[in-house]
XYZ file of C-alpha atoms in Angstrom:
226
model
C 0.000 0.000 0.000
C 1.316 3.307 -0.760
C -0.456 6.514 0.416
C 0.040 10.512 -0.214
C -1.729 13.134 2.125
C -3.000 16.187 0.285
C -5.388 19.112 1.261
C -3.383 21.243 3.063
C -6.010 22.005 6.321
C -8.769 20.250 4.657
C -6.860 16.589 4.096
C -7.364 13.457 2.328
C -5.435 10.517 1.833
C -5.308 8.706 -0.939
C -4.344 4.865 -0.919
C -2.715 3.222 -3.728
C -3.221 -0.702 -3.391
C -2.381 -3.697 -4.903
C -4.403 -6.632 -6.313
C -5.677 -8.299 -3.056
C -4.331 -5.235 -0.740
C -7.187 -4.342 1.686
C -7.744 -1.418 4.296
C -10.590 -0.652 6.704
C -12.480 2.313 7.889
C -15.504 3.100 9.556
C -18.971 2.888 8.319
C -18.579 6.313 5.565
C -15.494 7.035 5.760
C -15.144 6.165 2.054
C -14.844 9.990 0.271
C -13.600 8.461 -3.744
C -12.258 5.316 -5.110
C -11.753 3.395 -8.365
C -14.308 1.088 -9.539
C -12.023 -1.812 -8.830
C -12.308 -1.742 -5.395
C -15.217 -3.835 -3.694
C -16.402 -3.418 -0.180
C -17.512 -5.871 2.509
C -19.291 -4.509 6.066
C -17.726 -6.547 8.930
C -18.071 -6.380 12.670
C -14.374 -6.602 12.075
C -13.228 -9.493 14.997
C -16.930 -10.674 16.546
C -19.710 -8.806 18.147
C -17.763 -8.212 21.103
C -15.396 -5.492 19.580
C -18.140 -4.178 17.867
C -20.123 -3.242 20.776
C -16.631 -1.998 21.945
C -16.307 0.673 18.721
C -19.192 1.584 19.883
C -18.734 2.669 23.112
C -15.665 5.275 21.818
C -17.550 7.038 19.526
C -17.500 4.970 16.848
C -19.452 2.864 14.388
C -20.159 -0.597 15.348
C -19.604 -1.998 12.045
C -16.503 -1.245 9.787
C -16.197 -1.256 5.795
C -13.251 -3.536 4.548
C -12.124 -2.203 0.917
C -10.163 -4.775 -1.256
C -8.406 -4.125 -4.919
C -9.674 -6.491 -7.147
C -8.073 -7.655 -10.694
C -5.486 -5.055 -10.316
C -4.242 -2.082 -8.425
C -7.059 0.256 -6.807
C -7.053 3.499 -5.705
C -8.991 4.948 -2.325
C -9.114 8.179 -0.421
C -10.468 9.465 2.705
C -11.122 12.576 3.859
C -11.300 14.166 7.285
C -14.214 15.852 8.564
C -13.567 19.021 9.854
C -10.778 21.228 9.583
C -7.039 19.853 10.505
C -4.924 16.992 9.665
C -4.372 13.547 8.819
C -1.536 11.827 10.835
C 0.079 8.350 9.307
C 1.022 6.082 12.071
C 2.686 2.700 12.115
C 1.694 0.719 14.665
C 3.414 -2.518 15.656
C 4.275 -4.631 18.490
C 6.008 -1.809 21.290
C 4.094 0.894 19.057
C 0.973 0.816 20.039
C -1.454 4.476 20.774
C -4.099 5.592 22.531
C -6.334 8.261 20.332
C -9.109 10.466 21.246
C -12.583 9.004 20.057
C -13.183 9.430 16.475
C -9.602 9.928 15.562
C -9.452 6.866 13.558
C -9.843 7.469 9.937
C -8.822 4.102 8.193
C -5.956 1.508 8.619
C -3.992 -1.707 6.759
C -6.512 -4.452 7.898
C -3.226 -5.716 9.925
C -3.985 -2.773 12.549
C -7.069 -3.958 15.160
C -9.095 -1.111 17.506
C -10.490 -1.666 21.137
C -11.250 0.196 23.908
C -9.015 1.597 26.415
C -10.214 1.948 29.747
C -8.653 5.049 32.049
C -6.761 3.167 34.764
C -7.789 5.639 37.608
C -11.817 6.942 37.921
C -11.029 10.605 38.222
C -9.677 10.349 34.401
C -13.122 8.857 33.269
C -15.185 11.302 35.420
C -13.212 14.329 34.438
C -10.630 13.982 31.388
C -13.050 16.131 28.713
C -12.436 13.116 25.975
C -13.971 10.617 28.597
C -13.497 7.631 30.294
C -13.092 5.633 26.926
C -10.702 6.284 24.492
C -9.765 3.774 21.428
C -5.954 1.381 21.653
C -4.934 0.982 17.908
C -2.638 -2.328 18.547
C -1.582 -4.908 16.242
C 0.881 -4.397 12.907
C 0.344 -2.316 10.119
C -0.414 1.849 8.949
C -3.196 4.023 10.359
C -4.410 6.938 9.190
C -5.965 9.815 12.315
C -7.710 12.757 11.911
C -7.154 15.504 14.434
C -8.915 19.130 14.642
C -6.517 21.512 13.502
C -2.839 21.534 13.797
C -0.932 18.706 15.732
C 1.843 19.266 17.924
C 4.012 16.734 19.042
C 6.127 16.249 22.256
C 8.673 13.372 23.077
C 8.566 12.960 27.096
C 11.165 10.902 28.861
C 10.133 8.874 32.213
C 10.521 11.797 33.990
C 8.939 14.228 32.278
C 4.722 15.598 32.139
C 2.676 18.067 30.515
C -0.688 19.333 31.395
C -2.720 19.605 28.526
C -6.559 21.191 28.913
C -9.420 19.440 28.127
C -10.052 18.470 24.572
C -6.684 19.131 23.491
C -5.291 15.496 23.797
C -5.247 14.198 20.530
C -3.493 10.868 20.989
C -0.332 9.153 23.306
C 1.798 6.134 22.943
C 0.767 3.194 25.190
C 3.734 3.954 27.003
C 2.188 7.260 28.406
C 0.061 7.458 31.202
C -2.460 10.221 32.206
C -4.243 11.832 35.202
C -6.895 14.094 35.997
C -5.900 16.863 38.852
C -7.867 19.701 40.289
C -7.143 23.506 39.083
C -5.255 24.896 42.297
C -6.765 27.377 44.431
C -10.327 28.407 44.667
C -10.140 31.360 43.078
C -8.231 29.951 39.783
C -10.820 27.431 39.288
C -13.909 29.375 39.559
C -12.564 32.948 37.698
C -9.782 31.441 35.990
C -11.650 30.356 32.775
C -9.719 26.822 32.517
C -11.840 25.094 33.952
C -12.092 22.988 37.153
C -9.816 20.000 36.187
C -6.334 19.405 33.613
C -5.082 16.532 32.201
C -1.337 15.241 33.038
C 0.139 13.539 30.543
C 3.162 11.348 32.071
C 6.115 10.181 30.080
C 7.741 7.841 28.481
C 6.502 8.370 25.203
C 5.054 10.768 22.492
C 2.282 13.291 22.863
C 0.202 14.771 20.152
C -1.640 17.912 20.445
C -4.405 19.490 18.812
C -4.868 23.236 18.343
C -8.356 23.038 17.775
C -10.587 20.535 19.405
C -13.952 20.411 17.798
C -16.144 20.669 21.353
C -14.448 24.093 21.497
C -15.575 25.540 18.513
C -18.989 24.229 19.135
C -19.004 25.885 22.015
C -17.158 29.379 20.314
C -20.322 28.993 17.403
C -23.352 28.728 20.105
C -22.011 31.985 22.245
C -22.548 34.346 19.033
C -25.042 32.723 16.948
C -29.024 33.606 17.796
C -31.207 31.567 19.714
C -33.847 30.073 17.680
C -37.415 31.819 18.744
């Protein structure tokens, strides 16, 4: 499989694949493709895992697209505003992503849930208590609102990120939820009541414009319906 990213802030990637060369996505995330390429709706490893798509945000049932009698071509776009990230996961390189940051992958690449080790992250860590573990070997293709910045945190290092803005971590990384200090900061300070640490080691990838946020920028200035 060979891919390109194009589109500047408004991406797609387009997939380049061989005669029997598959990839999955979910349920329309196909934007164009060649006639060649013929797709198959799978729960995509058993009810079970299915039900667990569900529960981060995502369909239950995924497309499987396959080239037939020759190369094919595929693309997918994102949808909204930002960027498409290639990954390769693999054994040691496996990520934690916000839910609905999975665009498409290699069929080699398998999705579950990923449970927040410690309560206060699923009560208070803005993306929720679920988030989605891409594990297993092959390319994946995330979306993520607006620009991505990446850090590279050794064991001893953290970074407190505010809600929304935590795009996706290595496996490696672990995160908490911890209290604004001080009354005051917490109740005038605008950020909010809780932050999320992210702890090292691993990488960290940012986004500089989490979706909720602009909801919530659009509904402060636009009328209420009467």
């Amino acid at each position: 499989m060979k891919y390109k990213i194009e589109g500047g802030n408004l991406p797609a990637v387009i997939c380049t694949l061989e005669d029997g060369e598959s990839m999955i996505t979910e349920s329309g995330g196909m934007s164009w493709m060649s006639p060649n390429m013929k797709m198959e709706t799978t729960s995509n490893g058993g009810i079970g895992k299915a039900f667990g798509r569900m529960f981060t945000g995502e369909a239950m049932f995924q497309n499987r697209y396959t080239a037939q009698g020759g190369s094919g071509m595929i693309a997918f776009a994102s949808s909204f505003p930002g960027c498409i990230r290639a990954v390769e996961i693999g054994p040691g390189r496996e990520l934690i992503v916000q839910k609905s940051g999975f665009l498409a992958s290699e069929t080699g690449v398998e999705m579950s849930v990923f449970f927040q080790k410690k309560l206060g992250s699923g009560l208070f860590g803005g993306e929720g208590f679920i988030m989605q573990k891409l594990s297993g070997q092959g390319m994946a293709f995330l979306e993520f609102d607006g620009h991505v910045i990446e850090y590279e945190l050794n064991k001893e290092q953290s970074i407190v990120v505010d809600t929304g803005y935590l795009a996706a971590m290595d496996a490696t990384c672990s995160m908490e939820i911890k209290s604004v200090p001080g009354v005051k900061n917490a109740l005038f300070g605008g950020e909010g009541l809780f932050n999320t640490v992210v702890n090292g080691p691993g990488k960290v990838y940012l986004q500089t414009m989490p979706i909720n946020h602009v909801a919530a920028v659009l509904r402060s200035v636009m009328p209420e319906a009467r």
